[in-house]
mmCIF file of C-alpha atoms and ligand atoms in Angstrom:
data_model
loop_
_atom_site.group_PDB
_atom_site.id
_atom_site.type_symbol
_atom_site.label_atom_id
_atom_site.label_comp_id
_atom_site.label_asym_id
_atom_site.label_seq_id
_atom_site.Cartn_x
_atom_site.Cartn_y
_atom_site.Cartn_z
ATOM 1 C CA MET O 178 -31.061 -91.545 2.126
ATOM 2 C CA SER O 179 -34.576 -92.444 3.257
ATOM 3 C CA VAL O 180 -37.518 -91.902 0.905
ATOM 4 C CA LYS O 181 -39.755 -88.940 1.698
ATOM 5 C CA ARG O 182 -43.404 -89.996 1.662
ATOM 6 C CA ALA O 183 -46.784 -88.537 2.524
ATOM 7 C CA LYS O 184 -49.095 -90.266 4.968
ATOM 8 C CA ILE O 185 -52.635 -89.565 6.082
ATOM 9 C CA SER O 186 -52.430 -88.577 9.745
ATOM 10 C CA GLY O 187 -56.004 -87.394 10.320
ATOM 11 C CA VAL O 188 -59.463 -87.775 8.824
ATOM 12 C CA GLY O 189 -62.582 -85.620 9.286
ATOM 13 C CA ARG O 190 -65.987 -85.202 7.720
ATOM 14 C CA PHE O 191 -69.162 -83.199 7.659
ATOM 15 C CA LEU O 192 -72.600 -84.429 6.649
ATOM 16 C CA PRO O 193 -75.692 -82.230 6.707
ATOM 17 C CA ASP O 194 -78.489 -83.409 9.015
ATOM 18 C CA TYR O 195 -81.269 -83.479 6.437
ATOM 19 C CA VAL O 196 -81.870 -86.998 5.065
ATOM 20 C CA LEU O 197 -83.497 -87.106 1.625
ATOM 21 C CA THR O 198 -84.942 -90.605 1.223
ATOM 22 C CA ASN O 199 -85.890 -92.400 -1.983
ATOM 23 C CA LYS O 200 -89.465 -92.245 -0.723
ATOM 24 C CA GLU O 201 -89.361 -88.451 -0.593
ATOM 25 C CA LEU O 202 -87.915 -88.306 -4.131
ATOM 26 C CA GLU O 203 -91.025 -90.170 -5.300
ATOM 27 C CA LYS O 204 -92.890 -86.908 -4.575
ATOM 28 C CA TYR O 205 -90.790 -84.908 -7.050
ATOM 29 C CA VAL O 206 -90.155 -87.313 -9.948
ATOM 30 C CA GLU O 207 -91.570 -90.538 -11.312
ATOM 31 C CA THR O 208 -89.372 -93.072 -9.588
ATOM 32 C CA ASN O 209 -89.507 -95.546 -6.746
ATOM 33 C CA ASP O 210 -87.376 -96.842 -3.926
ATOM 34 C CA GLU O 211 -87.002 -100.314 -5.431
ATOM 35 C CA TRP O 212 -85.757 -98.949 -8.800
ATOM 36 C CA ILE O 213 -83.226 -96.625 -7.179
ATOM 37 C CA ARG O 214 -81.875 -99.231 -4.765
ATOM 38 C CA SER O 215 -81.580 -102.016 -7.335
ATOM 39 C CA ARG O 216 -79.983 -99.798 -10.032
ATOM 40 C CA THR O 217 -77.667 -97.737 -7.812
ATOM 41 C CA GLY O 218 -77.488 -99.118 -4.257
ATOM 42 C CA ILE O 219 -78.671 -95.750 -2.880
ATOM 43 C CA SER O 220 -81.356 -95.558 -0.155
ATOM 44 C CA GLU O 221 -80.869 -91.995 1.044
ATOM 45 C CA ARG O 222 -78.587 -88.978 0.749
ATOM 46 C CA ARG O 223 -77.867 -85.859 2.832
ATOM 47 C CA ILE O 224 -78.882 -82.365 1.731
ATOM 48 C CA LEU O 225 -77.542 -79.047 3.035
ATOM 49 C CA LYS O 226 -80.837 -77.225 3.291
ATOM 50 C CA ASP O 227 -79.764 -73.863 4.748
ATOM 51 C CA PRO O 228 -79.750 -71.418 1.824
ATOM 52 C CA ASP O 229 -76.930 -69.353 3.352
ATOM 53 C CA LYS O 230 -74.561 -72.335 3.711
ATOM 54 C CA ALA O 231 -72.396 -73.674 0.925
ATOM 55 C CA THR O 232 -69.473 -75.983 0.192
ATOM 56 C CA SER O 233 -66.983 -74.034 2.336
ATOM 57 C CA TYR O 234 -69.226 -74.482 5.392
ATOM 58 C CA MET O 235 -68.970 -78.257 5.092
ATOM 59 C CA ALA O 236 -65.259 -78.143 4.123
ATOM 60 C CA VAL O 237 -64.347 -76.105 7.226
ATOM 61 C CA ARG O 238 -66.066 -78.552 9.541
ATOM 62 C CA ALA O 239 -64.421 -81.569 7.908
ATOM 63 C CA ALA O 240 -61.032 -79.806 7.982
ATOM 64 C CA ASN O 241 -61.255 -78.920 11.665
ATOM 65 C CA GLU O 242 -62.089 -82.512 12.565
ATOM 66 C CA ALA O 243 -59.205 -83.841 10.446
ATOM 67 C CA LEU O 244 -56.775 -81.420 12.126
ATOM 68 C CA GLU O 245 -57.974 -82.509 15.559
ATOM 69 C CA ASP O 246 -57.669 -86.180 14.605
ATOM 70 C CA ALA O 247 -54.094 -85.580 13.400
ATOM 71 C CA GLY O 248 -53.178 -83.455 16.416
ATOM 72 C CA VAL O 249 -52.011 -80.746 14.037
ATOM 73 C CA SER O 250 -52.776 -77.026 14.437
ATOM 74 C CA ALA O 251 -54.107 -74.964 11.530
ATOM 75 C CA GLU O 252 -50.964 -72.751 11.626
ATOM 76 C CA GLU O 253 -48.805 -75.775 10.810
ATOM 77 C CA ILE O 254 -50.554 -76.350 7.457
ATOM 78 C CA ASP O 255 -48.479 -75.344 4.404
ATOM 79 C CA ALA O 256 -51.101 -75.870 1.701
ATOM 80 C CA ILE O 257 -54.830 -76.453 1.323
ATOM 81 C CA ILE O 258 -56.334 -78.171 -1.708
ATOM 82 C CA VAL O 259 -60.114 -78.226 -2.011
ATOM 83 C CA ALA O 260 -61.453 -80.615 -4.630
ATOM 84 C CA THR O 261 -64.912 -79.479 -5.658
ATOM 85 C CA VAL O 262 -67.190 -78.808 -8.625
ATOM 86 C CA THR O 263 -69.540 -76.740 -6.458
ATOM 87 C CA PRO O 264 -67.301 -73.969 -5.099
ATOM 88 C CA ASP O 265 -68.993 -71.150 -3.143
ATOM 89 C CA TYR O 266 -67.808 -68.787 -5.909
ATOM 90 C CA PHE O 267 -65.794 -69.230 -9.106
ATOM 91 C CA PHE O 268 -63.390 -66.961 -7.293
ATOM 92 C CA PRO O 269 -62.111 -66.532 -4.704
ATOM 93 C CA ALA O 270 -61.312 -70.207 -4.353
ATOM 94 C CA THR O 271 -63.126 -72.193 -1.674
ATOM 95 C CA ALA O 272 -59.650 -73.002 -0.333
ATOM 96 C CA ALA O 273 -59.195 -69.301 0.466
ATOM 97 C CA LEU O 274 -62.443 -69.261 2.456
ATOM 98 C CA VAL O 275 -61.352 -72.389 4.317
ATOM 99 C CA GLN O 276 -57.876 -70.940 4.958
ATOM 100 C CA LYS O 277 -59.376 -67.892 6.652
ATOM 101 C CA ARG O 278 -62.054 -69.719 8.630
ATOM 102 C CA ILE O 279 -59.819 -72.413 10.098
ATOM 103 C CA GLY O 280 -57.021 -69.912 10.777
ATOM 104 C CA ALA O 281 -54.396 -71.566 8.561
ATOM 105 C CA LYS O 282 -52.456 -68.340 8.325
ATOM 106 C CA ASN O 283 -49.282 -69.898 6.914
ATOM 107 C CA ALA O 284 -50.987 -71.864 4.133
ATOM 108 C CA PHE O 285 -51.598 -71.108 0.475
ATOM 109 C CA GLY O 286 -54.539 -72.819 -1.159
ATOM 110 C CA PHE O 287 -56.389 -73.506 -4.352
ATOM 111 C CA ASP O 288 -59.379 -75.416 -5.679
ATOM 112 C CA LEU O 289 -59.031 -78.421 -7.931
ATOM 113 C CA SER O 290 -61.692 -79.347 -10.470
ATOM 114 C CA ALA O 291 -61.739 -82.991 -11.464
ATOM 115 C CA ALA O 292 -65.342 -83.880 -10.603
ATOM 116 C CA CYS O 293 -65.652 -87.303 -8.954
ATOM 117 C CA SER O 294 -61.868 -87.889 -9.268
ATOM 118 C CA GLY O 295 -61.235 -84.572 -7.497
ATOM 119 C CA PHE O 296 -60.221 -85.932 -4.106
ATOM 120 C CA LEU O 297 -57.965 -88.533 -5.671
ATOM 121 C CA PHE O 298 -56.216 -85.935 -7.865
ATOM 122 C CA ALA O 299 -55.936 -83.554 -4.882
ATOM 123 C CA LEU O 300 -54.406 -86.288 -2.715
ATOM 124 C CA SER O 301 -51.918 -87.118 -5.487
ATOM 125 C CA ASN O 302 -50.973 -83.441 -5.790
ATOM 126 C CA GLY O 303 -50.604 -83.008 -2.052
ATOM 127 C CA THR O 304 -48.396 -86.096 -2.049
ATOM 128 C CA MET O 305 -46.157 -84.587 -4.753
ATOM 129 C CA MET O 306 -45.776 -81.385 -2.701
ATOM 130 C CA ILE O 307 -44.588 -83.412 0.274
ATOM 131 C CA GLU O 308 -42.381 -85.778 -1.727
ATOM 132 C CA SER O 309 -40.679 -82.794 -3.363
ATOM 133 C CA GLY O 310 -39.942 -81.280 0.021
ATOM 134 C CA ARG O 311 -41.942 -78.112 -0.745
ATOM 135 C CA ALA O 312 -44.520 -78.802 1.967
ATOM 136 C CA LYS O 313 -44.566 -80.752 5.216
ATOM 137 C CA LYS O 314 -48.279 -80.694 6.017
ATOM 138 C CA VAL O 315 -51.078 -80.407 3.481
ATOM 139 C CA LEU O 316 -54.815 -80.320 4.063
ATOM 140 C CA VAL O 317 -56.709 -82.163 1.320
ATOM 141 C CA ILE O 318 -60.468 -81.675 1.247
ATOM 142 C CA GLY O 319 -63.178 -83.124 -0.978
ATOM 143 C CA ALA O 320 -66.430 -81.179 -0.619
ATOM 144 C CA ASP O 321 -69.521 -80.779 -2.757
ATOM 145 C CA LYS O 322 -72.957 -79.304 -2.339
ATOM 146 C CA MET O 323 -74.349 -81.281 -5.256
ATOM 147 C CA SER O 324 -77.896 -80.196 -4.437
ATOM 148 C CA SER O 325 -76.918 -76.742 -5.773
ATOM 149 C CA ILE O 326 -76.479 -78.146 -9.313
ATOM 150 C CA VAL O 327 -78.921 -81.070 -9.287
ATOM 151 C CA ASP O 328 -82.141 -80.732 -11.271
ATOM 152 C CA PHE O 329 -84.831 -82.107 -8.983
ATOM 153 C CA THR O 330 -87.135 -82.532 -11.984
ATOM 154 C CA ASP O 331 -84.699 -84.910 -13.747
ATOM 155 C CA ARG O 332 -85.146 -88.453 -12.440
ATOM 156 C CA THR O 333 -82.045 -89.733 -14.208
ATOM 157 C CA THR O 334 -79.705 -87.547 -12.119
ATOM 158 C CA CYS O 335 -81.485 -86.297 -8.971
ATOM 159 C CA ILE O 336 -81.589 -89.762 -7.442
ATOM 160 C CA LEU O 337 -77.808 -90.113 -7.539
ATOM 161 C CA PHE O 338 -76.244 -87.195 -5.727
ATOM 162 C CA GLY O 339 -75.906 -85.930 -2.160
ATOM 163 C CA ASP O 340 -74.027 -83.244 -0.193
ATOM 164 C CA GLY O 341 -71.044 -83.785 2.077
ATOM 165 C CA ALA O 342 -67.382 -83.134 2.821
ATOM 166 C CA GLY O 343 -64.361 -85.162 3.859
ATOM 167 C CA ALA O 344 -60.856 -84.022 4.708
ATOM 168 C CA VAL O 345 -57.467 -85.524 5.450
ATOM 169 C CA VAL O 346 -54.221 -84.152 6.817
ATOM 170 C CA LEU O 347 -51.212 -85.290 4.823
ATOM 171 C CA GLU O 348 -47.870 -85.284 6.611
ATOM 172 C CA GLU O 349 -44.298 -86.071 5.720
ATOM 173 C CA THR O 350 -43.006 -89.457 6.831
ATOM 174 C CA ASP O 351 -40.037 -91.686 6.067
ATOM 175 C CA LYS O 352 -42.127 -94.804 6.767
ATOM 176 C CA ASP O 353 -45.348 -96.157 5.217
ATOM 177 C CA GLY O 354 -47.794 -93.892 3.432
ATOM 178 C CA ILE O 355 -48.784 -93.140 -0.138
ATOM 179 C CA ILE O 356 -46.660 -95.382 -2.309
ATOM 180 C CA ASP O 357 -47.940 -94.781 -5.828
ATOM 181 C CA PHE O 358 -50.660 -93.062 -7.828
ATOM 182 C CA VAL O 359 -52.027 -92.991 -11.365
ATOM 183 C CA GLN O 360 -54.102 -90.142 -12.872
ATOM 184 C CA HIS O 361 -55.843 -90.084 -16.258
ATOM 185 C CA THR O 362 -57.869 -87.535 -18.234
ATOM 186 C CA ASP O 363 -59.702 -87.934 -21.534
ATOM 187 C CA GLY O 364 -61.250 -84.669 -22.701
ATOM 188 C CA ASP O 365 -62.860 -86.291 -25.747
ATOM 189 C CA GLU O 366 -66.122 -86.761 -23.880
ATOM 190 C CA GLU O 367 -66.641 -83.310 -22.366
ATOM 191 C CA CYS O 368 -70.438 -83.508 -22.726
ATOM 192 C CA MET O 369 -70.923 -87.028 -21.377
ATOM 193 C CA LEU O 370 -71.163 -85.605 -17.852
ATOM 194 C CA TYR O 371 -71.174 -81.821 -17.386
ATOM 195 C CA GLN O 372 -72.840 -78.598 -16.335
ATOM 196 C CA PRO O 373 -73.531 -76.775 -19.626
ATOM 197 C CA ALA O 374 -73.845 -73.181 -18.396
ATOM 198 C CA GLY O 375 -72.404 -70.801 -15.846
ATOM 199 C CA GLY O 376 -68.875 -70.799 -17.230
ATOM 200 C CA SER O 377 -67.364 -68.464 -19.851
ATOM 201 C CA LEU O 378 -68.798 -70.478 -22.769
ATOM 202 C CA ASN O 379 -72.390 -70.030 -21.648
ATOM 203 C CA PRO O 380 -72.519 -67.292 -19.041
ATOM 204 C CA PRO O 381 -75.818 -67.032 -17.181
ATOM 205 C CA THR O 382 -78.651 -65.519 -19.224
ATOM 206 C CA GLU O 383 -82.419 -65.781 -19.097
ATOM 207 C CA GLU O 384 -82.092 -68.349 -21.869
ATOM 208 C CA THR O 385 -79.612 -70.595 -20.007
ATOM 209 C CA ILE O 386 -81.792 -70.516 -16.932
ATOM 210 C CA LYS O 387 -84.972 -71.232 -18.897
ATOM 211 C CA ASN O 388 -83.243 -74.196 -20.566
ATOM 212 C CA ARG O 389 -82.087 -75.522 -17.197
ATOM 213 C CA MET O 390 -78.467 -75.432 -18.356
ATOM 214 C CA HIS O 391 -77.043 -74.766 -14.893
ATOM 215 C CA TYR O 392 -77.778 -78.280 -13.773
ATOM 216 C CA ILE O 393 -75.849 -81.531 -14.220
ATOM 217 C CA ARG O 394 -76.414 -83.323 -17.490
ATOM 218 C CA GLN O 395 -75.170 -86.796 -18.198
ATOM 219 C CA ASP O 396 -75.525 -89.654 -20.594
ATOM 220 C CA GLY O 397 -76.044 -92.156 -17.782
ATOM 221 C CA ARG O 398 -75.576 -95.334 -19.780
ATOM 222 C CA SER O 399 -72.326 -94.176 -21.427
ATOM 223 C CA VAL O 400 -70.940 -92.871 -18.131
ATOM 224 C CA PHE O 401 -71.821 -96.176 -16.512
ATOM 225 C CA LYS O 402 -69.914 -98.119 -19.175
ATOM 226 C CA ARG O 403 -66.841 -95.873 -19.116
ATOM 227 C CA ALA O 404 -66.798 -95.747 -15.297
ATOM 228 C CA THR O 405 -67.054 -99.518 -14.966
ATOM 229 C CA GLU O 406 -64.144 -100.033 -17.363
ATOM 230 C CA GLY O 407 -62.098 -97.070 -16.105
ATOM 231 C CA MET O 408 -62.252 -97.806 -12.397
ATOM 232 C CA ALA O 409 -61.466 -101.477 -12.852
ATOM 233 C CA ASP O 410 -58.652 -100.817 -15.371
ATOM 234 C CA VAL O 411 -56.917 -98.200 -13.253
ATOM 235 C CA SER O 412 -57.206 -100.295 -10.098
ATOM 236 C CA LEU O 413 -55.584 -103.224 -11.884
ATOM 237 C CA GLU O 414 -52.957 -100.898 -13.382
ATOM 238 C CA ILE O 415 -51.807 -99.741 -9.951
ATOM 239 C CA MET O 416 -51.904 -103.275 -8.536
ATOM 240 C CA GLU O 417 -49.764 -104.604 -11.393
ATOM 241 C CA ARG O 418 -47.279 -101.738 -11.118
ATOM 242 C CA ASN O 419 -46.790 -102.637 -7.474
ATOM 243 C CA ASN O 420 -46.949 -106.426 -7.836
ATOM 244 C CA LEU O 421 -50.080 -106.718 -5.730
ATOM 245 C CA THR O 422 -52.691 -109.462 -5.991
ATOM 246 C CA GLY O 423 -56.212 -109.360 -4.563
ATOM 247 C CA ASP O 424 -54.906 -111.259 -1.529
ATOM 248 C CA ASP O 425 -52.424 -108.462 -0.756
ATOM 249 C CA VAL O 426 -55.098 -105.756 -0.745
ATOM 250 C CA ALA O 427 -56.804 -105.141 2.607
ATOM 251 C CA TRP O 428 -59.312 -102.545 1.360
ATOM 252 C CA LEU O 429 -60.662 -101.062 -1.826
ATOM 253 C CA VAL O 430 -61.750 -97.463 -1.202
ATOM 254 C CA PRO O 431 -63.827 -96.713 -4.288
ATOM 255 C CA HIS O 432 -65.584 -93.569 -5.429
ATOM 256 C CA GLN O 433 -69.275 -94.127 -4.660
ATOM 257 C CA ALA O 434 -71.140 -93.532 -7.944
ATOM 258 C CA ASN O 435 -73.089 -96.739 -8.287
ATOM 259 C CA GLN O 436 -72.934 -99.987 -6.315
ATOM 260 C CA ARG O 437 -72.818 -101.962 -9.568
ATOM 261 C CA ILE O 438 -69.696 -100.057 -10.743
ATOM 262 C CA ILE O 439 -68.008 -100.769 -7.404
ATOM 263 C CA ASP O 440 -68.938 -104.472 -7.493
ATOM 264 C CA ALA O 441 -67.536 -104.824 -11.018
ATOM 265 C CA THR O 442 -64.269 -103.158 -9.957
ATOM 266 C CA ALA O 443 -63.906 -105.429 -6.926
ATOM 267 C CA ARG O 444 -64.588 -108.503 -9.077
ATOM 268 C CA ARG O 445 -61.888 -107.537 -11.601
ATOM 269 C CA MET O 446 -59.436 -106.972 -8.713
ATOM 270 C CA GLY O 447 -60.223 -110.392 -7.252
ATOM 271 C CA LEU O 448 -61.501 -108.937 -3.970
ATOM 272 C CA ASP O 449 -64.171 -110.334 -1.671
ATOM 273 C CA SER O 450 -66.992 -107.924 -0.917
ATOM 274 C CA GLU O 451 -65.997 -107.634 2.755
ATOM 275 C CA LYS O 452 -62.789 -105.868 1.643
ATOM 276 C CA VAL O 453 -64.707 -103.103 -0.119
ATOM 277 C CA MET O 454 -65.779 -99.865 1.574
ATOM 278 C CA ILE O 455 -69.326 -99.085 0.503
ATOM 279 C CA ASN O 456 -71.465 -96.371 2.072
ATOM 280 C CA ILE O 457 -73.322 -95.205 -1.054
ATOM 281 C CA GLY O 458 -76.574 -96.475 0.478
ATOM 282 C CA LYS O 459 -76.483 -93.725 3.141
ATOM 283 C CA TYR O 460 -74.917 -90.785 1.306
ATOM 284 C CA GLY O 461 -75.359 -91.302 -2.463
ATOM 285 C CA ASN O 462 -72.694 -89.816 -4.723
ATOM 286 C CA THR O 463 -71.140 -86.842 -2.931
ATOM 287 C CA THR O 464 -68.663 -86.318 -5.826
ATOM 288 C CA ALA O 465 -65.320 -85.172 -4.313
ATOM 289 C CA ALA O 466 -66.293 -86.270 -0.800
ATOM 290 C CA THR O 467 -66.961 -89.982 -1.328
ATOM 291 C CA ILE O 468 -63.460 -91.349 -0.712
ATOM 292 C CA PRO O 469 -62.668 -89.400 2.489
ATOM 293 C CA LEU O 470 -66.178 -90.215 3.762
ATOM 294 C CA CYS O 471 -65.320 -93.901 3.351
ATOM 295 C CA LEU O 472 -61.955 -93.488 5.080
ATOM 296 C CA TYR O 473 -63.794 -91.805 7.957
ATOM 297 C CA ASP O 474 -66.419 -94.527 8.288
ATOM 298 C CA TRP O 475 -63.794 -97.297 8.258
ATOM 299 C CA LYS O 476 -60.945 -95.573 10.112
ATOM 300 C CA ASP O 477 -61.316 -97.647 13.277
ATOM 301 C CA GLN O 478 -60.958 -100.848 11.261
ATOM 302 C CA LEU O 479 -57.745 -99.826 9.489
ATOM 303 C CA LYS O 480 -54.568 -101.486 10.730
ATOM 304 C CA GLU O 481 -50.932 -100.409 10.370
ATOM 305 C CA GLY O 482 -49.510 -101.788 7.152
ATOM 306 C CA ASP O 483 -52.898 -102.431 5.481
ATOM 307 C CA ASN O 484 -52.673 -102.061 1.707
ATOM 308 C CA LEU O 485 -55.395 -99.707 0.464
ATOM 309 C CA ILE O 486 -56.335 -99.037 -3.149
ATOM 310 C CA LEU O 487 -58.259 -95.799 -3.649
ATOM 311 C CA SER O 488 -59.968 -95.613 -7.009
ATOM 312 C CA ALA O 489 -62.210 -93.069 -8.740
ATOM 313 C CA PHE O 490 -63.859 -92.085 -12.015
ATOM 314 C CA GLY O 491 -65.639 -88.869 -12.947
ATOM 315 C CA GLY O 492 -66.518 -86.118 -15.393
ATOM 316 C CA GLY O 493 -63.784 -84.801 -17.634
ATOM 317 C CA LEU O 494 -63.470 -87.659 -18.142
ATOM 318 C CA THR O 495 -61.074 -88.259 -15.273
ATOM 319 C CA TRP O 496 -59.995 -91.368 -13.417
ATOM 320 C CA GLY O 497 -57.215 -92.588 -11.191
ATOM 321 C CA ALA O 498 -56.010 -94.758 -8.345
ATOM 322 C CA ILE O 499 -53.767 -94.475 -5.313
ATOM 323 C CA TYR O 500 -51.884 -97.240 -3.519
ATOM 324 C CA LEU O 501 -51.174 -96.507 0.100
ATOM 325 C CA LYS O 502 -49.930 -98.483 3.060
ATOM 326 C CA TRP O 503 -51.916 -97.359 6.088
ATOM 327 C CA SER O 504 -49.883 -95.799 8.862
ATOM 328 C CA LYS O 505 -51.144 -93.097 11.178
HETATM 329 N N1 COA P 1315 -86.674 -94.127 -11.768
HETATM 330 C C1 COA P 1315 -87.344 -94.992 -12.550
HETATM 331 N N2 COA P 1315 -87.006 -95.232 -13.832
HETATM 332 C C2 COA P 1315 -85.941 -94.560 -14.323
HETATM 333 C C3 COA P 1315 -85.205 -93.642 -13.544
HETATM 334 C C4 COA P 1315 -85.618 -93.428 -12.218
HETATM 335 N N3 COA P 1315 -84.978 -92.580 -11.405
HETATM 336 N N4 COA P 1315 -84.217 -93.148 -14.308
HETATM 337 C C5 COA P 1315 -84.308 -93.724 -15.497
HETATM 338 N N5 COA P 1315 -85.339 -94.566 -15.515
HETATM 339 C C6 COA P 1315 -85.821 -95.424 -16.627
HETATM 340 C C7 COA P 1315 -85.306 -94.951 -17.950
HETATM 341 O O1 COA P 1315 -86.129 -93.923 -18.476
HETATM 342 C C8 COA P 1315 -85.357 -96.220 -18.762
HETATM 343 O O2 COA P 1315 -86.669 -96.430 -19.182
HETATM 344 P P1 COA P 1315 -86.975 -97.034 -20.634
HETATM 345 O O3 COA P 1315 -86.329 -98.401 -20.623
HETATM 346 O O4 COA P 1315 -88.453 -97.045 -20.669
HETATM 347 O O5 COA P 1315 -86.326 -96.093 -21.607
HETATM 348 C C9 COA P 1315 -85.018 -97.305 -17.752
HETATM 349 O O6 COA P 1315 -85.256 -96.721 -16.452
HETATM 350 C C10 COA P 1315 -83.597 -97.780 -17.825
HETATM 351 O O7 COA P 1315 -82.738 -96.633 -17.919
HETATM 352 P P2 COA P 1315 -81.182 -96.755 -18.014
HETATM 353 O O8 COA P 1315 -80.603 -95.379 -18.178
HETATM 354 O O9 COA P 1315 -80.784 -97.810 -18.990
HETATM 355 O O10 COA P 1315 -80.876 -97.293 -16.563
HETATM 356 P P3 COA P 1315 -79.507 -97.777 -15.988
HETATM 357 O O11 COA P 1315 -79.605 -99.156 -15.510
HETATM 358 O O12 COA P 1315 -78.357 -97.417 -16.883
HETATM 359 O O13 COA P 1315 -79.381 -96.858 -14.686
HETATM 360 C C11 COA P 1315 -78.195 -94.909 -13.989
HETATM 361 C C12 COA P 1315 -79.325 -95.462 -14.821
HETATM 362 C C13 COA P 1315 -78.143 -93.384 -14.129
HETATM 363 C C14 COA P 1315 -78.454 -95.269 -12.540
HETATM 364 C C15 COA P 1315 -76.882 -95.563 -14.458
HETATM 365 O O14 COA P 1315 -76.763 -95.433 -15.857
HETATM 366 C C16 COA P 1315 -75.685 -94.960 -13.834
HETATM 367 O O15 COA P 1315 -75.462 -95.111 -12.654
HETATM 368 N N6 COA P 1315 -74.818 -94.308 -14.630
HETATM 369 C C17 COA P 1315 -73.648 -93.714 -14.138
HETATM 370 C C18 COA P 1315 -73.981 -92.420 -13.494
HETATM 371 C C19 COA P 1315 -72.877 -91.918 -12.651
HETATM 372 O O16 COA P 1315 -72.333 -92.663 -11.892
HETATM 373 N N7 COA P 1315 -72.553 -90.630 -12.754
HETATM 374 C C20 COA P 1315 -71.538 -90.037 -11.993
HETATM 375 C C21 COA P 1315 -70.247 -90.592 -12.474
HETATM 376 S S1 COA P 1315 -68.988 -90.335 -11.382
#
């Protein structure tokens, strides 16, 4: 009996038009272009300015492009997973809004919250649905309007994040596709990177708003250390499990949090820099969208049979990796 696998058959994205440069950030906080570029690799990021547009707006556009790229109609989709930490509402799920707006009338859907590992966890879950035979076509979306939870008076966080969405269509195949994945969570460090208020622990009050508790807070140095170790460890873990060396890997598709974290991961994997997808300079950290945005930017360079390692780290703490053999 042949093995049932999931493969990525289409990729789409949406990026808002507005470009927020490091230079412009200098107007809001005490920072400068040289500091931001040398510490993070970021030059600019995109911001969804329209007040009446949210994460679902970007997710729908990315989804429609992915469906077109795959040659799949919305009615054929069995399930929609939207990875996001900036849903339009707590409920209904952003996936429900996407389901309606793209016309995926046969799909069920839900949101998945795993911060910067969200897309990776969503892709792993979509893969399990297909491998189990419960679904044939799954839409996996990573979308975040980070500007809705970024404190533009906090120079330690506002320089990092941007808005965007990426989507892939996952389809059943008996050939190459997603071969293996690893997912980790460590809830010990819930306050290392989080949004303190808005949930059931600290519902919105005058006090929470006054104390700016609805914005991202992070201990940047600790996150940096854990992310550098976590992304490298999990990438090596998946390589070892599958007997891969750096020479066997065609591309590292890393979460884009900080260029230095990515460089350290690539070094530990024994990869040359030309095998690493890096677009953090243009988009910053778009949280759940970074990995599909990379796949989109590099899709014309991907060849059948290329070994890709997708790797991410984020709040939770969460981290993981996926090994896939490219086949469209
Ligand atoms: N502009 C100028 N100076 C800044 C600054 C900014 N935007 N932000 C911080 N600084 C200052 C600090 O106040 C500090 O000054 P001090 O030495 O006088 O105290 C100095 O720069 C160094 O700060 P530090 O926090 O040690 O810098 P860093 O090299 O660790 O870089 C981050 C800071 C946030 C870029 C880095 O820690 C990081 O990327 N962390 C991970 C964040 C992340 O990826 N989060 C999402 C995870 S998925």
